[in-house]
Coordinates of C-alpha atoms in Angstrom, one line a residue:
M1 CA -24.1 -8.4 -26.9
T2 CA -21.7 -5.7 -26.3
S3 CA -20.5 -5.4 -22.7
P4 CA -21.5 -1.7 -21.4
P5 CA -18.4 0.1 -19.8
A6 CA -17.4 -0.8 -16.3
S7 CA -18.4 1.4 -13.5
A8 CA -15.8 4.1 -12.5
D9 CA -15.9 2.8 -8.9
P10 CA -13.0 2.1 -6.4
F11 CA -11.3 -1.4 -5.8
P12 CA -13.5 -3.1 -3.1
T13 CA -10.4 -3.1 -0.6
R14 CA -9.1 -1.1 2.5
D15 CA -6.0 -1.5 4.5
Q16 CA -5.8 -5.4 5.4
N17 CA -3.7 -4.7 8.6
P18 CA -4.9 -7.6 10.8
L19 CA -4.6 -5.2 13.9
L20 CA -7.1 -2.7 12.2
A21 CA -9.4 -5.3 10.8
G22 CA -12.0 -5.0 13.5
F23 CA -12.0 -1.0 13.3
G24 CA -14.8 0.8 11.4
I25 CA -12.6 2.4 8.8
P26 CA -15.0 2.3 6.0
H27 CA -14.7 0.5 2.6
P28 CA -15.2 2.0 -0.6
L29 CA -19.0 3.5 -0.6
P30 CA -20.8 4.2 -3.9
S31 CA -20.9 7.8 -5.1
R32 CA -23.7 6.9 -7.8
L33 CA -26.6 5.7 -6.0
E34 CA -29.3 3.3 -7.5
S35 CA -32.9 4.4 -8.5
A36 CA -35.8 3.5 -6.2
D37 CA -36.6 -0.1 -5.2
T38 CA -33.5 -1.4 -6.7
W39 CA -31.2 -4.3 -4.7
T40 CA -27.4 -4.1 -5.0
M41 CA -25.5 -7.1 -4.2
A42 CA -21.6 -7.5 -3.7
A43 CA -19.0 -10.2 -2.5
D44 CA -15.5 -9.1 -2.2
F45 CA -12.2 -11.0 -1.3
N46 CA -9.1 -9.6 0.0
W47 CA -6.2 -11.8 0.4
G48 CA -2.9 -10.6 1.9
S49 CA 0.3 -11.2 3.9
S50 CA 2.3 -9.4 6.2
A51 CA 6.1 -10.2 7.4
L52 CA 7.9 -7.8 9.5
L53 CA 9.7 -7.2 12.7
Q54 CA 9.7 -3.6 14.0
Q55 CA 11.5 -2.0 17.1
A56 CA 11.1 1.4 18.6
D57 CA 12.3 2.6 21.9
D58 CA 10.4 0.1 24.3
E59 CA 8.3 -1.4 21.7
D60 CA 8.7 -4.6 20.0
L61 CA 6.3 -5.9 17.1
L62 CA 6.5 -9.1 15.1
V63 CA 3.7 -9.8 12.5
D64 CA 4.0 -12.9 10.3
A65 CA 0.4 -13.6 9.1
E66 CA -1.7 -14.3 6.2
T67 CA -5.1 -12.7 6.1
R68 CA -8.3 -13.6 3.9
E69 CA -11.5 -11.7 4.3
L70 CA -14.8 -12.2 2.6
R71 CA -17.2 -9.2 2.8
L72 CA -20.8 -9.5 1.8
T73 CA -22.9 -6.4 1.0
L74 CA -26.5 -6.2 0.4
G75 CA -28.1 -2.6 -0.6
R76 CA -31.5 -1.3 -1.2
A77 CA -32.5 2.1 -2.7
L78 CA -35.4 3.5 -0.7
S79 CA -35.7 6.3 -3.3
D80 CA -33.8 8.0 -5.8
R81 CA -31.8 9.8 -3.1
W82 CA -31.6 7.4 -0.3
T83 CA -30.0 4.0 0.1
V84 CA -29.2 1.6 2.8
Q85 CA -26.5 -1.3 3.0
L86 CA -25.5 -4.0 5.3
Q87 CA -21.9 -5.3 5.3
L88 CA -21.0 -8.5 7.0
P89 CA -17.2 -9.9 6.7
Y90 CA -15.8 -13.2 7.4
R91 CA -12.0 -13.1 8.3
Y92 CA -9.3 -15.5 8.5
T93 CA -5.7 -14.7 10.1
G94 CA -3.2 -17.2 10.4
A95 CA -0.6 -19.3 8.7
G96 CA -1.0 -19.4 4.8
S97 CA 0.8 -20.5 1.6
L98 CA 1.9 -17.1 -0.1
D99 CA 5.5 -16.5 1.1
S100 CA 6.9 -18.3 -1.7
F101 CA 4.9 -16.4 -4.5
I102 CA 5.5 -13.0 -2.7
D103 CA 9.3 -13.5 -2.5
S104 CA 9.2 -14.1 -6.3
W105 CA 7.0 -11.2 -6.8
H106 CA 9.4 -8.9 -5.0
D107 CA 12.3 -10.3 -6.8
F108 CA 10.9 -9.9 -10.1
F109 CA 9.9 -6.3 -9.5
G110 CA 12.9 -5.3 -7.5
L111 CA 10.8 -4.6 -4.5
P112 CA 12.0 -4.2 -0.9
E113 CA 11.5 -7.3 1.2
G114 CA 12.2 -6.1 4.7
E115 CA 12.3 -8.8 7.1
R116 CA 10.6 -11.3 5.2
P117 CA 13.6 -13.3 4.1
N118 CA 14.6 -14.1 8.1
L119 CA 11.3 -15.3 8.8
P120 CA 10.0 -18.9 8.6
R121 CA 7.9 -19.4 5.4
D122 CA 4.2 -20.0 5.8
Q123 CA 3.8 -19.7 9.6
F124 CA 1.7 -17.4 11.9
R125 CA 2.9 -15.2 14.8
I126 CA 1.5 -11.8 16.0
A127 CA 3.3 -10.4 19.2
Y128 CA 3.8 -6.9 20.5
E129 CA 5.5 -5.9 23.7
R130 CA 5.9 -2.8 25.2
D131 CA 8.1 -1.9 28.4
G132 CA 8.7 -5.6 28.8
V133 CA 5.1 -6.6 28.9
A134 CA 3.3 -8.7 26.2
L135 CA 0.3 -6.9 25.1
L136 CA -0.5 -9.1 22.2
D137 CA 0.4 -13.0 21.5
F138 CA -1.4 -14.9 18.8
G139 CA 0.1 -18.1 17.8
S140 CA -2.8 -20.2 16.7
S141 CA -4.8 -19.3 13.5
V142 CA -8.1 -17.4 14.1
A143 CA -11.3 -17.0 12.1
G144 CA -14.8 -15.9 12.2
L145 CA -17.4 -13.4 11.3
G146 CA -16.5 -10.0 11.9
D147 CA -18.5 -6.8 12.9
L148 CA -21.7 -5.9 11.0
S149 CA -21.6 -2.4 9.6
A150 CA -25.0 -0.8 8.7
N151 CA -24.7 2.4 6.0
I152 CA -27.2 5.0 4.9
G153 CA -26.3 6.9 1.9
Y154 CA -28.0 10.3 0.4
Q155 CA -27.2 11.4 -3.2
W156 CA -26.1 14.8 -2.7
L157 CA -25.2 15.6 -6.3
A158 CA -26.2 13.9 -9.4
T159 CA -25.5 15.5 -13.0
A160 CA -24.4 13.8 -16.3
D161 CA -20.8 13.8 -15.3
T162 CA -20.5 14.1 -11.5
H163 CA -21.9 12.2 -8.7
V164 CA -21.5 13.0 -4.9
A165 CA -23.0 10.8 -2.0
A166 CA -22.8 11.4 1.6
W167 CA -22.8 8.4 3.8
A168 CA -23.1 7.8 7.6
S169 CA -22.1 4.1 8.9
L170 CA -22.4 2.3 12.3
K171 CA -20.2 -0.4 13.0
L172 CA -21.7 -3.2 15.5
P173 CA -19.6 -5.3 17.6
T174 CA -20.6 -8.6 16.5
G175 CA -17.1 -10.0 16.0
D176 CA -14.5 -10.9 18.7
A177 CA -11.1 -8.8 19.3
D178 CA -9.7 -12.3 20.6
D179 CA -10.2 -13.6 17.0
L180 CA -9.0 -10.2 15.4
T181 CA -12.5 -10.1 13.8
G182 CA -13.8 -7.2 15.8
S183 CA -12.7 -4.4 18.1
G184 CA -15.3 -4.9 20.8
A185 CA -16.7 -1.5 20.3
M186 CA -19.3 0.5 18.2
D187 CA -17.7 2.8 15.7
A188 CA -19.6 5.5 13.7
T189 CA -18.3 7.0 10.3
L190 CA -19.2 10.0 8.2
A191 CA -18.0 9.9 4.4
L192 CA -18.1 11.8 1.3
A193 CA -17.8 9.7 -2.0
A194 CA -17.4 11.3 -5.3
E195 CA -17.1 10.4 -9.1
R196 CA -16.3 12.8 -12.3
R197 CA -16.3 11.6 -15.6
F198 CA -14.2 13.0 -18.3
G199 CA -15.5 12.1 -21.8
E200 CA -16.2 8.8 -22.8
R201 CA -13.3 6.8 -21.3
W202 CA -11.8 8.6 -18.3
S203 CA -12.9 8.9 -14.9
A204 CA -11.7 10.0 -11.4
F205 CA -13.1 8.9 -8.1
G206 CA -12.5 9.6 -4.5
Q207 CA -13.6 9.1 -0.7
L208 CA -13.0 11.2 2.4
A209 CA -14.3 9.8 5.8
A210 CA -13.7 10.5 9.6
T211 CA -14.3 7.3 11.8
Y212 CA -15.1 7.6 15.5
L213 CA -13.6 4.8 17.4
G214 CA -15.5 3.2 20.5
E215 CA -13.2 2.3 23.3
G216 CA -12.6 -1.5 22.2
D217 CA -10.7 -4.5 23.5
L218 CA -7.6 -4.4 21.1
L219 CA -4.7 -2.4 22.7
P220 CA -7.3 0.1 24.3
Q221 CA -4.6 2.0 26.2
L222 CA -3.3 3.0 22.8
Q223 CA -6.3 3.6 20.6
R224 CA -7.2 6.9 19.2
S225 CA -10.8 8.1 19.1
V226 CA -10.6 9.2 15.7
V227 CA -9.2 8.0 12.2
W228 CA -9.4 10.0 9.0
S229 CA -9.1 8.1 5.8
G230 CA -9.6 8.6 2.1
L231 CA -8.9 7.4 -1.4
A232 CA -8.2 8.6 -5.0
G233 CA -8.0 6.9 -8.1
I234 CA -8.5 7.1 -12.0
D235 CA -10.2 4.8 -14.5
V236 CA -10.0 4.3 -18.2
N237 CA -12.3 2.2 -20.3
V238 CA -9.9 0.2 -22.8
W239 CA -12.2 -2.1 -24.5
R240 CA -15.9 -2.6 -24.4
G241 CA -16.5 -3.8 -20.8
L242 CA -12.8 -3.7 -19.8
A243 CA -11.5 -0.6 -17.6
L244 CA -7.9 -0.2 -16.0
K245 CA -7.8 1.5 -12.5
L246 CA -5.2 3.0 -10.3
Q247 CA -6.1 3.9 -6.7
F248 CA -4.3 5.3 -3.6
D249 CA -5.7 4.7 -0.1
A250 CA -4.7 6.4 3.0
H251 CA -5.4 6.8 6.7
T252 CA -4.2 8.0 9.9
A253 CA -2.9 5.9 12.7
A254 CA -5.5 4.3 14.8
F255 CA -3.1 3.9 17.6
D256 CA -1.2 6.8 19.8
D257 CA 2.0 6.8 21.5
T258 CA 3.9 4.5 19.3
G259 CA 7.0 4.7 17.4
L260 CA 6.1 1.7 15.0
D261 CA 5.2 2.1 11.4
Y262 CA 2.8 -0.7 11.2
L263 CA 0.6 1.0 13.9
G264 CA 0.9 4.4 12.3
D265 CA -0.2 6.2 9.1
A266 CA -0.5 4.2 6.0
L267 CA -0.4 4.7 2.3
I268 CA -1.3 2.0 -0.2
L269 CA -1.4 1.7 -4.0
T270 CA -3.8 -0.6 -5.8
V271 CA -3.6 -1.4 -9.7
G272 CA -5.8 -3.6 -11.8
G273 CA -9.0 -3.4 -13.4
A274 CA -12.7 -4.5 -13.7
W275 CA -14.7 -6.3 -16.5
K276 CA -18.6 -5.4 -16.8
F277 CA -20.7 -8.2 -18.5
A278 CA -24.0 -7.5 -20.6
S279 CA -25.9 -8.9 -17.6
G280 CA -24.9 -6.2 -15.4
W281 CA -22.5 -8.2 -13.2
Q282 CA -18.9 -6.6 -12.8
I283 CA -15.6 -8.3 -11.5
D284 CA -13.0 -6.1 -10.1
F285 CA -9.5 -7.5 -9.8
G286 CA -6.2 -5.9 -8.2
V287 CA -3.1 -6.0 -6.5
S288 CA -2.3 -3.7 -3.5
E289 CA 1.3 -2.8 -2.2
D290 CA 2.5 -0.9 0.7
I291 CA 4.1 2.1 -1.0
A292 CA 4.6 3.5 2.4
V293 CA 6.8 0.3 3.3
E294 CA 5.7 -1.8 6.4
T295 CA 2.8 0.7 7.3
S296 CA 0.5 -2.2 5.9
P297 CA 0.5 -5.7 4.5
D298 CA 3.2 -6.3 1.9
V299 CA 0.8 -7.7 -0.9
V300 CA -3.0 -7.8 -1.2
F301 CA -4.9 -9.8 -3.8
V302 CA -8.1 -8.0 -4.5
L303 CA -11.1 -9.8 -6.1
G304 CA -14.8 -8.4 -6.3
L305 CA -18.1 -9.5 -7.8
R306 CA -21.2 -7.2 -7.8
R307 CA -24.5 -6.5 -9.5

């Protein structure tokens, strides 16, 4: 049986910066909603590594960490226009085993390594000091269930070539800021997700979102109240169920009054592809790089499974 073309959907990833993990900046949301009474399921895994030292005036930041996030999504189409979703992540932040591989990766592609060669391999430390006061200091690996997100989507536009969906999301404080699995606050998001097909092979997709951040427990004195985020990408079906994809993700800073790049705006590139099986299951695979250097993790490996 021939596999159908892979869906023209974004990679299941967002900025994996461990200091943003608990905020409600949305993951990619579907632009093409399912028909009534249809269930959807997804399991997404993001495995990333950050290694940097940054200084600015009275600020000092050290991030030497590996992150792993498994996100489960369950959706239900209430009608041909309305869909609801629940998302629950499990996150690990700590020591890891990627440093040697990433050093080789950077050497092979001629990518900048920043402070990575000056930091001990496969160790964990996140420390932030301001005006001589330690505001963050993590030295032991942490893990746990993250903040639960409830999403409701409306199929705003649906034609043969174009789909647009509007989404409203509420992130609940079920995680813990002390474990970097939550922010300690409720966040709310409004988003638009869109897809446009060009013939049988090419597609473009994108998303724009505004997230209101409730006052949380992670650097509350610096936290902004609104973060804008977005993504844009292209997809080409190259053979049967195999598609290749390229995606840019960006967001504005979640923290104010800081001169550190890692706490500021971010721009990320993800490349890879997807394979859709005849059974309806689809696997997404990709690699993300911080093309705005040291504004997000150095490398993130992305794997998604959905139906």
